[in-house]
PDB file of N, CA, C and O in Angstrom:
ATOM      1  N   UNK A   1      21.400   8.210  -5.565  1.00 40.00           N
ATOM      2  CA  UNK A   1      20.053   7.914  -5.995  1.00 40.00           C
ATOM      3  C   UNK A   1      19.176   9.128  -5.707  1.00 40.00           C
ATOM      4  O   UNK A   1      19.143   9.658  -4.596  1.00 40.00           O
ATOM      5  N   UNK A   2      18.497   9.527  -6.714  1.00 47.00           N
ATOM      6  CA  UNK A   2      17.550  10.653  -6.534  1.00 47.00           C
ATOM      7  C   UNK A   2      16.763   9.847  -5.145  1.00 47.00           C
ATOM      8  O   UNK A   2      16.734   8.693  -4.716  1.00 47.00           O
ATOM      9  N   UNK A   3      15.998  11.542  -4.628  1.00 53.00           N
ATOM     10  CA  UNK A   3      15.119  11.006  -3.791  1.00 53.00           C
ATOM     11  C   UNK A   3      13.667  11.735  -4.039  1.00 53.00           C
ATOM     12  O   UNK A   3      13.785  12.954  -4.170  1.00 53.00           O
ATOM     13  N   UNK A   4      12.446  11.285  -4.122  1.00 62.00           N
ATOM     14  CA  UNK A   4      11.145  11.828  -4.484  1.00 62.00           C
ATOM     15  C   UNK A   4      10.776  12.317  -3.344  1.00 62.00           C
ATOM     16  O   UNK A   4      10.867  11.801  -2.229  1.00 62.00           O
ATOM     17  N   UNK A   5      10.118  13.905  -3.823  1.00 78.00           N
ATOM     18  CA  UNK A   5       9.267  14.930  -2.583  1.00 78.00           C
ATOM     19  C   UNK A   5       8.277  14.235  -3.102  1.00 78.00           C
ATOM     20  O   UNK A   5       8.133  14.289  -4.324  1.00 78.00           O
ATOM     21  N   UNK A   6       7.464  13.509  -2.384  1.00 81.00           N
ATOM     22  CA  UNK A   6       5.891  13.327  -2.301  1.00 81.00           C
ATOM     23  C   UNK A   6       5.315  14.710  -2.170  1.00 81.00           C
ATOM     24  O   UNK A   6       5.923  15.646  -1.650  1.00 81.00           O
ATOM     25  N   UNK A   7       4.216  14.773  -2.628  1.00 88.00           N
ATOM     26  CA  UNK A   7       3.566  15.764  -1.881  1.00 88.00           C
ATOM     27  C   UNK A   7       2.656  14.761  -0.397  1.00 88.00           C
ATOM     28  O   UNK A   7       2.790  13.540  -0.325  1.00 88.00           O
ATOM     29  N   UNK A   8       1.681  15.662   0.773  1.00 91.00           N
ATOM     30  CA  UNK A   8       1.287  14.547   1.929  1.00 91.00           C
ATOM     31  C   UNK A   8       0.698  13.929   1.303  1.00 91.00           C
ATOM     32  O   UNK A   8       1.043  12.748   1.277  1.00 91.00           O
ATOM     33  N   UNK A   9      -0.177  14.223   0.683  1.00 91.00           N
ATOM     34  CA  UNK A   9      -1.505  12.846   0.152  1.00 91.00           C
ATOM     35  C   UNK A   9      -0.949  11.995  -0.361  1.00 91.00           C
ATOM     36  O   UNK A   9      -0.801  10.979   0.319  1.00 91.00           O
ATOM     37  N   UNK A  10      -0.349  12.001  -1.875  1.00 88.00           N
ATOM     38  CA  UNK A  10       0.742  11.440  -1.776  1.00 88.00           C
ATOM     39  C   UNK A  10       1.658   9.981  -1.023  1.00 88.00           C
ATOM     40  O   UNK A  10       1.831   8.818  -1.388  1.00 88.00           O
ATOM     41  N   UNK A  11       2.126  10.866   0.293  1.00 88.00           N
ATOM     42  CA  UNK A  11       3.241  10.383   0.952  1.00 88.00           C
ATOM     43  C   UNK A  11       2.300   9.479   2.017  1.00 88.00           C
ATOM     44  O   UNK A  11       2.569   8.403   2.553  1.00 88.00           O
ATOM     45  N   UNK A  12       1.158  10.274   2.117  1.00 90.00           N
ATOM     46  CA  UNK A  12       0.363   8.970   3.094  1.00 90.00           C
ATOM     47  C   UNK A  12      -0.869   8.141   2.281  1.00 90.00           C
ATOM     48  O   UNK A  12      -1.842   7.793   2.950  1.00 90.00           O
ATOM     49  N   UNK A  13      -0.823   7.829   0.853  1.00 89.00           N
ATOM     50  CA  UNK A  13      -1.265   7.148  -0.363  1.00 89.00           C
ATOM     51  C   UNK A  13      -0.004   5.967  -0.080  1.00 89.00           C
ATOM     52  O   UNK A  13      -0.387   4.932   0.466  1.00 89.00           O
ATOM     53  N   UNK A  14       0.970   6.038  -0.306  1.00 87.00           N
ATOM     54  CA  UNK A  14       1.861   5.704  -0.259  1.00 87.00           C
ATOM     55  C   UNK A  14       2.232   4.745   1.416  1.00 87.00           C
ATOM     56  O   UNK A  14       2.688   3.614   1.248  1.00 87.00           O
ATOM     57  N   UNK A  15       2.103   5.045   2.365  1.00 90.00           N
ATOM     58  CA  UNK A  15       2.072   4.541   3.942  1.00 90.00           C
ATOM     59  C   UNK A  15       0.762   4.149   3.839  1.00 90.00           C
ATOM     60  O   UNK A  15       0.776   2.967   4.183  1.00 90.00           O
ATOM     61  N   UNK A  16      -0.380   4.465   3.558  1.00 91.00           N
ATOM     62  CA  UNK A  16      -1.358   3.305   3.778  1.00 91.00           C
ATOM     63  C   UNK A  16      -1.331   2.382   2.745  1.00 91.00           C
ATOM     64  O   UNK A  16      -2.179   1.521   2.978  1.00 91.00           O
ATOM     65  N   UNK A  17      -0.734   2.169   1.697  1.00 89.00           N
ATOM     66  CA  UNK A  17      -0.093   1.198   0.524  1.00 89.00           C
ATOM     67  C   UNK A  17       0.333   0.080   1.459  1.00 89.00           C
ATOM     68  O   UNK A  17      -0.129  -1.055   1.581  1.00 89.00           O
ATOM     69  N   UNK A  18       1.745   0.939   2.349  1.00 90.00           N
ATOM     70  CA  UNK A  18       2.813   0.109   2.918  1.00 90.00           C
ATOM     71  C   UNK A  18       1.995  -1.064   4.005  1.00 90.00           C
ATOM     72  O   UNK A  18       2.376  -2.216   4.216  1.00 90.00           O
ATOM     73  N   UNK A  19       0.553  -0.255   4.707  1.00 91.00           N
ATOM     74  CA  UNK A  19       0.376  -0.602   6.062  1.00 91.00           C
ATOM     75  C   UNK A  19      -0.274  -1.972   6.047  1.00 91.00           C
ATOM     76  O   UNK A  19      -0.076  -2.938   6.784  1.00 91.00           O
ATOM     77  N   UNK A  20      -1.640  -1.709   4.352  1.00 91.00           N
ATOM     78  CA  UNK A  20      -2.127  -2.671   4.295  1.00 91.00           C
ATOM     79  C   UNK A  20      -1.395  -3.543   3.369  1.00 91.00           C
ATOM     80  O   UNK A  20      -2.159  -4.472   3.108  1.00 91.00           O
ATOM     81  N   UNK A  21       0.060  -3.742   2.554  1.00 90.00           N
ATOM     82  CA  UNK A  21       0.295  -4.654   2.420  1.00 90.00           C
ATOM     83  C   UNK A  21       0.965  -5.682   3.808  1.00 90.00           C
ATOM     84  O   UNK A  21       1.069  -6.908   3.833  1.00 90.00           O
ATOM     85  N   UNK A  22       1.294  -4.814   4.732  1.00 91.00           N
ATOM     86  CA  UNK A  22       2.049  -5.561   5.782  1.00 91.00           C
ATOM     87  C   UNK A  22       0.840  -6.287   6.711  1.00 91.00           C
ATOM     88  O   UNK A  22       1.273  -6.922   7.673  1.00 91.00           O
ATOM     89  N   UNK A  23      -0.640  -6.267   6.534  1.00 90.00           N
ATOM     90  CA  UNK A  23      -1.800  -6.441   6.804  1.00 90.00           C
ATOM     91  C   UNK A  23      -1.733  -8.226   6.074  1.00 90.00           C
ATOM     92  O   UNK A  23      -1.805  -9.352   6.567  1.00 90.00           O
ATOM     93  N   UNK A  24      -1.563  -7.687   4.715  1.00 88.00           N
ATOM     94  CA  UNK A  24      -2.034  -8.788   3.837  1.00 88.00           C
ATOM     95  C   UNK A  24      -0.512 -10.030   4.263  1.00 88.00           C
ATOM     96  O   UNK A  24      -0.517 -11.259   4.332  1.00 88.00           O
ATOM     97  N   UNK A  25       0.337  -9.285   4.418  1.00 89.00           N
ATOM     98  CA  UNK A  25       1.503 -10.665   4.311  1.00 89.00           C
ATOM     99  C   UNK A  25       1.477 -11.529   5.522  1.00 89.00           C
ATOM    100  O   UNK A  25       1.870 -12.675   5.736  1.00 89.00           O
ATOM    101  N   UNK A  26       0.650 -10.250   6.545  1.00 87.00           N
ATOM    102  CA  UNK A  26       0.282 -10.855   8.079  1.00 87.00           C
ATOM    103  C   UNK A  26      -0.828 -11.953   8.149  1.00 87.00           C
ATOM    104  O   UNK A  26      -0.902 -12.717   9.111  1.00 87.00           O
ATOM    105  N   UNK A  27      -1.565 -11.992   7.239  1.00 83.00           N
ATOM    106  CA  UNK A  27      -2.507 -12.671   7.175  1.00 83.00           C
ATOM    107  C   UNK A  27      -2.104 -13.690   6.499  1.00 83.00           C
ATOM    108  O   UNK A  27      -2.680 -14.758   6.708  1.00 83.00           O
ATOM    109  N   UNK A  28      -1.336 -13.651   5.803  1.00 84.00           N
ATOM    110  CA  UNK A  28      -0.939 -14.572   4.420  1.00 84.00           C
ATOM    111  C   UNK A  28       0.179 -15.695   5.767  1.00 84.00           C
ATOM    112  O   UNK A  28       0.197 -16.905   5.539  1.00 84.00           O
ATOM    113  N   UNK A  29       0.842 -15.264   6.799  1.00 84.00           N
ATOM    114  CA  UNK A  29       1.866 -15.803   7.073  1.00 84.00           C
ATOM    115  C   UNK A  29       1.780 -16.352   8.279  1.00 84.00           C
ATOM    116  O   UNK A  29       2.693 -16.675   9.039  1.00 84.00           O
ATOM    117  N   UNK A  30      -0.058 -16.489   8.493  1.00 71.00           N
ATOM    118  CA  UNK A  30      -0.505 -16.934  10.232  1.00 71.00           C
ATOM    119  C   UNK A  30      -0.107 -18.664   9.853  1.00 71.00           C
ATOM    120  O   UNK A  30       0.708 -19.213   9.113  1.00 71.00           O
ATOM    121  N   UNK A  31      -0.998 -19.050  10.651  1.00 70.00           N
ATOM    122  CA  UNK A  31      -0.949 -20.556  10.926  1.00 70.00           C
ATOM    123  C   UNK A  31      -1.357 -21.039   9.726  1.00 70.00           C
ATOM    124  O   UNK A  31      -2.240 -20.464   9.090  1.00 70.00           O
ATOM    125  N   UNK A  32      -0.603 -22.434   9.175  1.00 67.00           N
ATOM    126  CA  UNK A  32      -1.109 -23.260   7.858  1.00 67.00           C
ATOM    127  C   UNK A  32      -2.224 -24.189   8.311  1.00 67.00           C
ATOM    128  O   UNK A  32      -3.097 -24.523   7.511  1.00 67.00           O
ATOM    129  N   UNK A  33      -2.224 -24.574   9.445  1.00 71.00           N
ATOM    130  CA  UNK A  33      -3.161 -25.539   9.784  1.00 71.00           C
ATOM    131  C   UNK A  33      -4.497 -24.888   9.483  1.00 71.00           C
ATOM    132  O   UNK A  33      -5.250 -25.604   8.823  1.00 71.00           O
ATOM    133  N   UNK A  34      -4.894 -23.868   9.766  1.00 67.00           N
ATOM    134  CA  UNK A  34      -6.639 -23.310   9.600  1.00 67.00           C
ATOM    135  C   UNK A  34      -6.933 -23.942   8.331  1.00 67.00           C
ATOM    136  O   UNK A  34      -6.035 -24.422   7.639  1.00 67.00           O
ATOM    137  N   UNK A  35      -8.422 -23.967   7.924  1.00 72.00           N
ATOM    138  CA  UNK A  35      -8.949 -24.569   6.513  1.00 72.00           C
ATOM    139  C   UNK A  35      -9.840 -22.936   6.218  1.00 72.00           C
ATOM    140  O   UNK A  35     -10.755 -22.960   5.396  1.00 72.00           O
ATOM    141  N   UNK A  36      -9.574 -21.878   6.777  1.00 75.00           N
ATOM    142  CA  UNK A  36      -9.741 -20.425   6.880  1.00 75.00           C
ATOM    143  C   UNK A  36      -9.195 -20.055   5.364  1.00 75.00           C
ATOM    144  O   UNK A  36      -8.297 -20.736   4.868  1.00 75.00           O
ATOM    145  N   UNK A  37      -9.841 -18.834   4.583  1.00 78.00           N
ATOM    146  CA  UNK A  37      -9.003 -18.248   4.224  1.00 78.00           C
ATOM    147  C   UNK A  37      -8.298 -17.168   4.824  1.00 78.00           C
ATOM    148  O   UNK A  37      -8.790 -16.520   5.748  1.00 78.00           O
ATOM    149  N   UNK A  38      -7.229 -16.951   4.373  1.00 79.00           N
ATOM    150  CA  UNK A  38      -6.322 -15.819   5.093  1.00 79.00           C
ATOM    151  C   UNK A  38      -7.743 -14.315   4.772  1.00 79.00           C
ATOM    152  O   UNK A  38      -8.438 -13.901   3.845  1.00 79.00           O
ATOM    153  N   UNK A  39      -7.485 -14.016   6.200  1.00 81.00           N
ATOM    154  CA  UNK A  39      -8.904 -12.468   5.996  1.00 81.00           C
ATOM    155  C   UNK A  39      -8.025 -11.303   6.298  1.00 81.00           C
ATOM    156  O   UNK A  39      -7.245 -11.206   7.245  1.00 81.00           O
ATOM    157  N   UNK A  40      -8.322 -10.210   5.121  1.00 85.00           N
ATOM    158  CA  UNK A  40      -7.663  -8.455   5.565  1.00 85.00           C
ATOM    159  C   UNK A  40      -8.485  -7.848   6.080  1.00 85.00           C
ATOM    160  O   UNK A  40      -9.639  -7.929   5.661  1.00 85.00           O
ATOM    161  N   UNK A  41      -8.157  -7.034   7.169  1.00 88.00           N
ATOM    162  CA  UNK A  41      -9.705  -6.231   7.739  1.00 88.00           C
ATOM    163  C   UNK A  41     -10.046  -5.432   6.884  1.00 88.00           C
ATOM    164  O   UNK A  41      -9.145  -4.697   6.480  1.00 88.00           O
ATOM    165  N   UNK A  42     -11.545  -5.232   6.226  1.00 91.00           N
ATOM    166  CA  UNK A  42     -11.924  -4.252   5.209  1.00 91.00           C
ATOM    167  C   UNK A  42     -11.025  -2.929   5.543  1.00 91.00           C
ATOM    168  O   UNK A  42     -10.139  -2.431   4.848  1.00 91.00           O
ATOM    169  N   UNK A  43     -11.557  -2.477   6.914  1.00 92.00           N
ATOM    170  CA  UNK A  43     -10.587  -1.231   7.097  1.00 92.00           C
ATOM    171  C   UNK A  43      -9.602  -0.762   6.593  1.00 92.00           C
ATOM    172  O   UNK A  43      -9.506   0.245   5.892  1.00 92.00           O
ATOM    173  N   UNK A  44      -8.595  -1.687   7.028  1.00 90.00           N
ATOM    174  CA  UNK A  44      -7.018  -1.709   5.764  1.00 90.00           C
ATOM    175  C   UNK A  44      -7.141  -0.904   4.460  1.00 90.00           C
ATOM    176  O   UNK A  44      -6.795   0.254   4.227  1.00 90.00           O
ATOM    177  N   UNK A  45      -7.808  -1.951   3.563  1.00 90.00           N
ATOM    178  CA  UNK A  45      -8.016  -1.637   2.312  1.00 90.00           C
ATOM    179  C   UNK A  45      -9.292  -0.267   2.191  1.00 90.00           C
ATOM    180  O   UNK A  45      -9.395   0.450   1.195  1.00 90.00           O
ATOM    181  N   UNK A  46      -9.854  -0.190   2.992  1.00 93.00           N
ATOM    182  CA  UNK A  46     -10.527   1.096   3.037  1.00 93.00           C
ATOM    183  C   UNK A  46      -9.957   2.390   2.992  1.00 93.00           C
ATOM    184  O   UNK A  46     -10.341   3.275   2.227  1.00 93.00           O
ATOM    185  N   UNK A  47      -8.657   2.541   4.159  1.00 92.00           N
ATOM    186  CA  UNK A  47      -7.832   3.319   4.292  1.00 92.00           C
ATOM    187  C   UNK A  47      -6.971   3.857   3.040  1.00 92.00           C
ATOM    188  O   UNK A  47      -6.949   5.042   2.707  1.00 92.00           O
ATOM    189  N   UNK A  48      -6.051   2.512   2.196  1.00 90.00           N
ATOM    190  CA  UNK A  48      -5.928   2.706   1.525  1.00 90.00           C
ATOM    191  C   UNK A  48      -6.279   3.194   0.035  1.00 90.00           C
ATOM    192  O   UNK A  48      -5.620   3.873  -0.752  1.00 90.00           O
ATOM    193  N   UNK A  49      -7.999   2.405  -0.110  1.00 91.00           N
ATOM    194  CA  UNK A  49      -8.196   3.384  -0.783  1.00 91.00           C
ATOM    195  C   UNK A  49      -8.632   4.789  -0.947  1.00 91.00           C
ATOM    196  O   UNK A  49      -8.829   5.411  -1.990  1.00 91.00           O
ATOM    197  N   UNK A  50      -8.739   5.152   0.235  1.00 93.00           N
ATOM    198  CA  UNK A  50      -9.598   6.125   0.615  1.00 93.00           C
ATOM    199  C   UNK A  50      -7.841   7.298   0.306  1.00 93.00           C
ATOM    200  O   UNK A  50      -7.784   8.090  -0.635  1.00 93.00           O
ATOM    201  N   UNK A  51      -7.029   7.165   0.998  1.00 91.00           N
ATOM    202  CA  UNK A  51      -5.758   7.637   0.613  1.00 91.00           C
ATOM    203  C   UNK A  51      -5.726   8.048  -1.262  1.00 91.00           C
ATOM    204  O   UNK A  51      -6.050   9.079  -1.850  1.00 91.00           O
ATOM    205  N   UNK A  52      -5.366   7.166  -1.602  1.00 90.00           N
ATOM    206  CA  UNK A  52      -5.297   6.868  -3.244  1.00 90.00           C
ATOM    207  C   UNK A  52      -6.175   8.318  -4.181  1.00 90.00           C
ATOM    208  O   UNK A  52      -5.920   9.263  -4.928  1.00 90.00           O
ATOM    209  N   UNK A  53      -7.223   7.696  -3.543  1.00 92.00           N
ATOM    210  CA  UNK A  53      -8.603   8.838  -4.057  1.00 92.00           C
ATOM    211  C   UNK A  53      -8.191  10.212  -3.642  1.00 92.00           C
ATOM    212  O   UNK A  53      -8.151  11.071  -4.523  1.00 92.00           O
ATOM    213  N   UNK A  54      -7.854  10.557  -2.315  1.00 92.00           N
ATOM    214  CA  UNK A  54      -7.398  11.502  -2.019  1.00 92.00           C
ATOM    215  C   UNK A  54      -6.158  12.389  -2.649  1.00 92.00           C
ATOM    216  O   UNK A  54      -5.992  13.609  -2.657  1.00 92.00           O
ATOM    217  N   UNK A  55      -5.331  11.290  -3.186  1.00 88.00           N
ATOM    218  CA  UNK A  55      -4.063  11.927  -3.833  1.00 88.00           C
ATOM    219  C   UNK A  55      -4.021  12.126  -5.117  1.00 88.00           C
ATOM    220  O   UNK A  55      -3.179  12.788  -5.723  1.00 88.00           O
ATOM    221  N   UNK A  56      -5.210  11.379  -5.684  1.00 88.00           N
ATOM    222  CA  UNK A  56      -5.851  11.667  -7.212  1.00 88.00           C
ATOM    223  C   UNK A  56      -5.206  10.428  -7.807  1.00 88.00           C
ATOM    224  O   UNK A  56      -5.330  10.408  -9.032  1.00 88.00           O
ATOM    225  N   UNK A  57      -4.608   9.475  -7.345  1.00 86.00           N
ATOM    226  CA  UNK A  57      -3.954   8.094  -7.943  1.00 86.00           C
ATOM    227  C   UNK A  57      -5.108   6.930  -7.997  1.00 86.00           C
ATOM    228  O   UNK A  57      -4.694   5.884  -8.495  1.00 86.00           O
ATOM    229  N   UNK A  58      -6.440   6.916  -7.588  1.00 86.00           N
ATOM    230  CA  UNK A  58      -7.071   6.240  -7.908  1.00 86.00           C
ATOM    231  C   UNK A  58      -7.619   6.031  -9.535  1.00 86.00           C
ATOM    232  O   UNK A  58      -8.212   6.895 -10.180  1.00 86.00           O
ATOM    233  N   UNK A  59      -7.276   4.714  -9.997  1.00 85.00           N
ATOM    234  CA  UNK A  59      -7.432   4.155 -11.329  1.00 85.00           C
ATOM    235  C   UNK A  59      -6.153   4.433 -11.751  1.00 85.00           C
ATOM    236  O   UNK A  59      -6.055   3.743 -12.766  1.00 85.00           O
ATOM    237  N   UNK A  60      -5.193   4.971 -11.614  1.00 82.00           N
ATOM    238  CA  UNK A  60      -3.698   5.165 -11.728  1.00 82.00           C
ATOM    239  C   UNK A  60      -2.630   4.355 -10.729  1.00 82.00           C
ATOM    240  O   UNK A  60      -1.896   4.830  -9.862  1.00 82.00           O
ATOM    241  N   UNK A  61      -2.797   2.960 -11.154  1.00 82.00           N
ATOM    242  CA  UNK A  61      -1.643   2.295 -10.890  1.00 82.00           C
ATOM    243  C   UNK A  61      -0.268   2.606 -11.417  1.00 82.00           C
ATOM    244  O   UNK A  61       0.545   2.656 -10.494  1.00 82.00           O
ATOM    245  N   UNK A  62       0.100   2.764 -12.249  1.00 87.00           N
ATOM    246  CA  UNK A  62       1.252   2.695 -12.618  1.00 87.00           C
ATOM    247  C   UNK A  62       2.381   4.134 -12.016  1.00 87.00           C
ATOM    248  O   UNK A  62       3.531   4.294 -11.609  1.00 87.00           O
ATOM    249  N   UNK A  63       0.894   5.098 -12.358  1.00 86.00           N
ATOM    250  CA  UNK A  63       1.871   6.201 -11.350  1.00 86.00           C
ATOM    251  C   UNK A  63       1.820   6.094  -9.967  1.00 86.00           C
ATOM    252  O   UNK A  63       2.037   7.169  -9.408  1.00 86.00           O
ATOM    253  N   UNK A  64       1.667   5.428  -9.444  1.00 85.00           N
ATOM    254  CA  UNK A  64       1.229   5.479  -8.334  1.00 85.00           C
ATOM    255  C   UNK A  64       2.247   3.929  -7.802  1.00 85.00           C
ATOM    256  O   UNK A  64       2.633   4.138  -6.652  1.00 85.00           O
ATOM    257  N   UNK A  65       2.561   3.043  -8.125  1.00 86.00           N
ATOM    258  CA  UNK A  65       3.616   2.532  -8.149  1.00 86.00           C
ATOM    259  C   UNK A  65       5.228   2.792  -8.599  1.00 86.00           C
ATOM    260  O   UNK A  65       6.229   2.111  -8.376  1.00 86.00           O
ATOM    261  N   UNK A  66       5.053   4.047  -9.318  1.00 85.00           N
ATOM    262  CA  UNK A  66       6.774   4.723  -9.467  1.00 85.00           C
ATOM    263  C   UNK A  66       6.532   5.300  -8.303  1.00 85.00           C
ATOM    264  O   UNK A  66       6.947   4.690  -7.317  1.00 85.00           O
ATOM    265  N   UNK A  67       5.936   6.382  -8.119  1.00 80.00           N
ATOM    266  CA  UNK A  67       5.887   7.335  -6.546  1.00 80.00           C
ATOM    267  C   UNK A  67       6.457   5.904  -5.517  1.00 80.00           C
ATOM    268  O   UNK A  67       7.621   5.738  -5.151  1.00 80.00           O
ATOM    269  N   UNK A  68       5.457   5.129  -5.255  1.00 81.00           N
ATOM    270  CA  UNK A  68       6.068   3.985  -4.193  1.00 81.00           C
ATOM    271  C   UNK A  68       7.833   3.457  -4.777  1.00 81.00           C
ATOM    272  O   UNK A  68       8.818   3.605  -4.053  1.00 81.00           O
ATOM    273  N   UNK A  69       7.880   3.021  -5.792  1.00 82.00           N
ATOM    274  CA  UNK A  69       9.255   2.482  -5.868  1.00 82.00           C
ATOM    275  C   UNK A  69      10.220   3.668  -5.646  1.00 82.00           C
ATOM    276  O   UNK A  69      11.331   3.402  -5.188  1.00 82.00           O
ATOM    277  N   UNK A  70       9.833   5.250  -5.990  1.00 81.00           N
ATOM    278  CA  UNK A  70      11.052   5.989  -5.984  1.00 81.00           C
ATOM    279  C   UNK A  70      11.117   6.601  -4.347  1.00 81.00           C
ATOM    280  O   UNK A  70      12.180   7.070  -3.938  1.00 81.00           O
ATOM    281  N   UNK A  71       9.911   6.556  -3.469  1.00 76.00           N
ATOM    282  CA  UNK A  71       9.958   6.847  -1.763  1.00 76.00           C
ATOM    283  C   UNK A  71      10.433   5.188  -1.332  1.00 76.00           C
ATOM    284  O   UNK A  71      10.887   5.159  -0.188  1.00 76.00           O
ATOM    285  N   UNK A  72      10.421   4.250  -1.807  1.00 74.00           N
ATOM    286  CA  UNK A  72      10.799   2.843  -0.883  1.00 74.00           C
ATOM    287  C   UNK A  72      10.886   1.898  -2.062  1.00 74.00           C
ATOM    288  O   UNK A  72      10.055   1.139  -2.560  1.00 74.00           O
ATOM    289  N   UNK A  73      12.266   2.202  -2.384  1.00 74.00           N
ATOM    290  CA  UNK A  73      12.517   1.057  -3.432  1.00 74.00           C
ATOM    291  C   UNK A  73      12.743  -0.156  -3.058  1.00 74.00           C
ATOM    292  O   UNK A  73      13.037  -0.908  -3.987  1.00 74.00           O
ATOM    293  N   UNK A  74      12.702  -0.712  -1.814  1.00 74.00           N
ATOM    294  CA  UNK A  74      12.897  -1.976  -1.280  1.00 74.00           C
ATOM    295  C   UNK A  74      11.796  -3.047  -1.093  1.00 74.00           C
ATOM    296  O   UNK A  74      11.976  -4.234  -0.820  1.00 74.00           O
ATOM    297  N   UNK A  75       9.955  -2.039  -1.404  1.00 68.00           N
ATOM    298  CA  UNK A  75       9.128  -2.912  -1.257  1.00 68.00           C
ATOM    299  C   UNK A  75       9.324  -3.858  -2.438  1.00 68.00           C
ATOM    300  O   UNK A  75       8.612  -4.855  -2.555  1.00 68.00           O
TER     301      UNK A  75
END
């Protein structure tokens, strides 16, 4: 299997992708009993987008989801 050179922005576009989805599944996977909605800390998603913008993938999903599937094809 090929493997993709990120460039850093990139490669940490990509790890703050990873950090705040593991944010969101954390939230998604607390207790059922609360009448709460599940909450992401703005931060998270701040990070990430703030990453994105940085790597020039902001408004570019699609490239920006091959880069992720070809560094971690398992998400």
């Amino acid at each position: 299997m090929p493997t993709a050179v990120l460039t850093d922005r990139e490669r940490a576009a990509v790890q703050a992708y990873l950090r705040l989805l593991g944010t969101v599944r954390a939230a998604f996977d607390g207790p059922g009993e609360s009448r709460r909605p599940p909450v992401v800390p703005p931060a998270a998603l701040a990070e990430a987008e703030q990453a994105l913008a940085a790597a020039g993938l902001s408004g570019n999903e699609e490239e920006f989801f091959q880069l992720l599937r070809s560094w971690c094809p398992e998400v």
